[in-house]
Short mmCIF file of C-alpha atoms in Angstrom, two decimals:
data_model
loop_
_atom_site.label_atom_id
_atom_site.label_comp_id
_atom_site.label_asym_id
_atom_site.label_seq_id
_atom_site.Cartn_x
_atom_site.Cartn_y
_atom_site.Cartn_z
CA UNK A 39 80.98 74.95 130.69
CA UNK A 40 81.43 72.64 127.67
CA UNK A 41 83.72 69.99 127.13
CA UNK A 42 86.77 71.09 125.48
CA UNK A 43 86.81 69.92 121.81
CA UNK A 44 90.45 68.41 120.54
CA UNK A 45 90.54 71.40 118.14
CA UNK A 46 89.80 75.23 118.56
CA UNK A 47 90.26 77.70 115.83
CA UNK A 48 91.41 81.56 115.41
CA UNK A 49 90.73 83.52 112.03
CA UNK A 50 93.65 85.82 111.38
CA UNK A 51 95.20 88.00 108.76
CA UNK A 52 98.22 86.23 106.74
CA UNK A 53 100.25 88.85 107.60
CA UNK A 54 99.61 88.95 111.58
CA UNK A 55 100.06 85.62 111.56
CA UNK A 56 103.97 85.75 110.36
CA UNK A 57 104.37 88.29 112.89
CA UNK A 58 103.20 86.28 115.24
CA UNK A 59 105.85 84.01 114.65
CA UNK A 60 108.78 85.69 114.92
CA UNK A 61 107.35 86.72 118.33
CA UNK A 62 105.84 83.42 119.16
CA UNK A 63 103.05 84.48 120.19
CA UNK A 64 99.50 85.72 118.47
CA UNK A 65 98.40 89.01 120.59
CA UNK A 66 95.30 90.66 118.14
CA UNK A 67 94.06 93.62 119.04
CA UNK A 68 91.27 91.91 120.88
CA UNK A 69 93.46 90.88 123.51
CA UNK A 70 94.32 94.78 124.53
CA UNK A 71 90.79 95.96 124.03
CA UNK A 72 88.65 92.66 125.57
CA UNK A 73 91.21 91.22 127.32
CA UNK A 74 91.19 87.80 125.67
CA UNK A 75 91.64 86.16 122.22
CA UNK A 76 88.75 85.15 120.49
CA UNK A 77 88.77 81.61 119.36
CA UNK A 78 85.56 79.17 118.13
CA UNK A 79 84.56 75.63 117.33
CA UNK A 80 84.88 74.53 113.72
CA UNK A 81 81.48 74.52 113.88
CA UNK A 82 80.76 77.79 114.55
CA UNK A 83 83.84 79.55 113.20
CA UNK A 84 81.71 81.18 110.28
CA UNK A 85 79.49 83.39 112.56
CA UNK A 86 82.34 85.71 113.97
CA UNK A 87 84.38 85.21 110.41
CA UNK A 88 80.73 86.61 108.62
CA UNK A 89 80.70 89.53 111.52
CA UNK A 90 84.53 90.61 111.48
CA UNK A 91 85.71 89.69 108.32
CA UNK A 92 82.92 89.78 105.55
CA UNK A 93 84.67 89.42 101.40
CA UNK A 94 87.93 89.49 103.07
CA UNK A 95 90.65 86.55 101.60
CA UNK A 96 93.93 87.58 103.05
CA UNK A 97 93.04 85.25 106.62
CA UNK A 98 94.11 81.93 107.76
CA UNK A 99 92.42 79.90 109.86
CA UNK A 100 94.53 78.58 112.63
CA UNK A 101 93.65 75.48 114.35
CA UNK A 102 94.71 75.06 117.95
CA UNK A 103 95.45 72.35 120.03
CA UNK A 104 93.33 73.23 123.39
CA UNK A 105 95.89 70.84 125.70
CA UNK A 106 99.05 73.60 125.05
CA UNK A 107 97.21 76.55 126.00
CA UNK A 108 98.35 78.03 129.53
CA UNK A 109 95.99 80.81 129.99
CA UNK A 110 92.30 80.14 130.64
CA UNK A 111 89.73 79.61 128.25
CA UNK A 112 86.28 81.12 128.94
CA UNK A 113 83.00 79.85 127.77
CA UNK A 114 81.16 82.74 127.11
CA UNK A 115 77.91 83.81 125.17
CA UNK A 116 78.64 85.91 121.41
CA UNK A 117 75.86 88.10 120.39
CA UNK A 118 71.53 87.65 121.24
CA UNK A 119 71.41 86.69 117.34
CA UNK A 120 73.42 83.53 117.22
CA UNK A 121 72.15 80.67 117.66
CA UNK A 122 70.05 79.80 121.16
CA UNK A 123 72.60 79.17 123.99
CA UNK A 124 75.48 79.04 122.07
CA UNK A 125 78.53 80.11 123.96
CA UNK A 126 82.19 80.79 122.48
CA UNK A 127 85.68 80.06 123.50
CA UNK A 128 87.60 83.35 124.52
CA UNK A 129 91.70 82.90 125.71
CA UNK A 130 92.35 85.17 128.57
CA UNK A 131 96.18 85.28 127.61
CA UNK A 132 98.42 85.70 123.86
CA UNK A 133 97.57 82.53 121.40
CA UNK A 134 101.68 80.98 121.89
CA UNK A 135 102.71 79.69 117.88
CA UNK A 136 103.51 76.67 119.54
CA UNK A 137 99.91 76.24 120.15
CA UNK A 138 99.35 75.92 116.92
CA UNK A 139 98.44 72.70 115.10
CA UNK A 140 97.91 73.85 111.03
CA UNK A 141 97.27 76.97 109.34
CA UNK A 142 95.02 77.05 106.30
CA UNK A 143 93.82 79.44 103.59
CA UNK A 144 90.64 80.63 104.64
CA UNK A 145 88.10 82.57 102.25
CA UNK A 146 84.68 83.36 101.24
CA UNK A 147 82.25 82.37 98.94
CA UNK A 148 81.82 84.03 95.37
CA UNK A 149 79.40 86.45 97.18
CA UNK A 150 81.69 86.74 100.03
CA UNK A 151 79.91 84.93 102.96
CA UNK A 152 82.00 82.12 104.98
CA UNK A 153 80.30 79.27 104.99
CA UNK A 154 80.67 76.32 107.74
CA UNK A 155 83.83 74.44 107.75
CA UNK A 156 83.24 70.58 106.09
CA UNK A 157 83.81 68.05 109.00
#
C-alpha cells in the first residue's frame, strides 16, 4: 500500500458539490454502485477525469485532506491501460465537506482532454 500523500483529490460536478454541502457530505453515485468514492493523486487525477468526464467544464476539483477521512481508503488498481502498477485511492465511506481543503475550477483543454495538474 502506498504512503498516503498530504493531498487527495475528487472531480465533481459544480452542482453536486453544493449539494453536498448542505448535507455535509459528498455521496456520488459511485458510492451506491462500487461501494466507495473514487479519489486520485494530483498526479494522476487526469486519467479517470479523461475516462468519466471527457469536454465536460461544469466540475471542480476538490482537494482533500487524507488525515480527516474516517472511512478507509483502499489502494486499488484502475484499468490494464494505465500506467504499469499504478494503483488508485478509493474511500469506502461518503467524502464529509469538512474533509475538504479547496475547491477549484477544473476544465479541459481547447480539444477537451484534461491534462496533468502543474505541481
Amino acid at each position: 500500500m502506498p504512503l498516503l500523500p498530504a493531498v487527495l483529490v475528487h472531480i465533481c460536478g459544480a452542482e453536486e458539490w453544493r449539494s453536498a454541502q448542505d448535507d455535509g457530505e459528498l455521496r456520488p453515485d459511485s458510492l451506491a454502485s462500487h461501494g466507495f468514492v473514487h479519489l486520485s493523486t494530483p498526479e494522476q487525477v487526469h486519467l479517470p477525469a479523461n475516462r468519466l468526464y471527457a469536454g465536460r467544464s461544469d466540475l471542480v476539483l476538490l482537494r482533500v485532506d487524507p488525515a480527516r477521512l474516517s472511512s478507509p481508503i483502499r489502494w486499488e488498481p484502475g484499468l490494464p491501460s494505465d500506467p504499469d502498477a499504478m494503483v488508485f485511492p478509493h474511500l469506502y465511506g461518503p467524502l464529509p465537506t469538512k474533509a475538504v481543503i479547496s475547491v477549484t475550477q477544473y476544465e479541459p483543454g481547447a480539444d477537451g482532454v484534461f491534462a496533468p495538474l502543474e505541481q
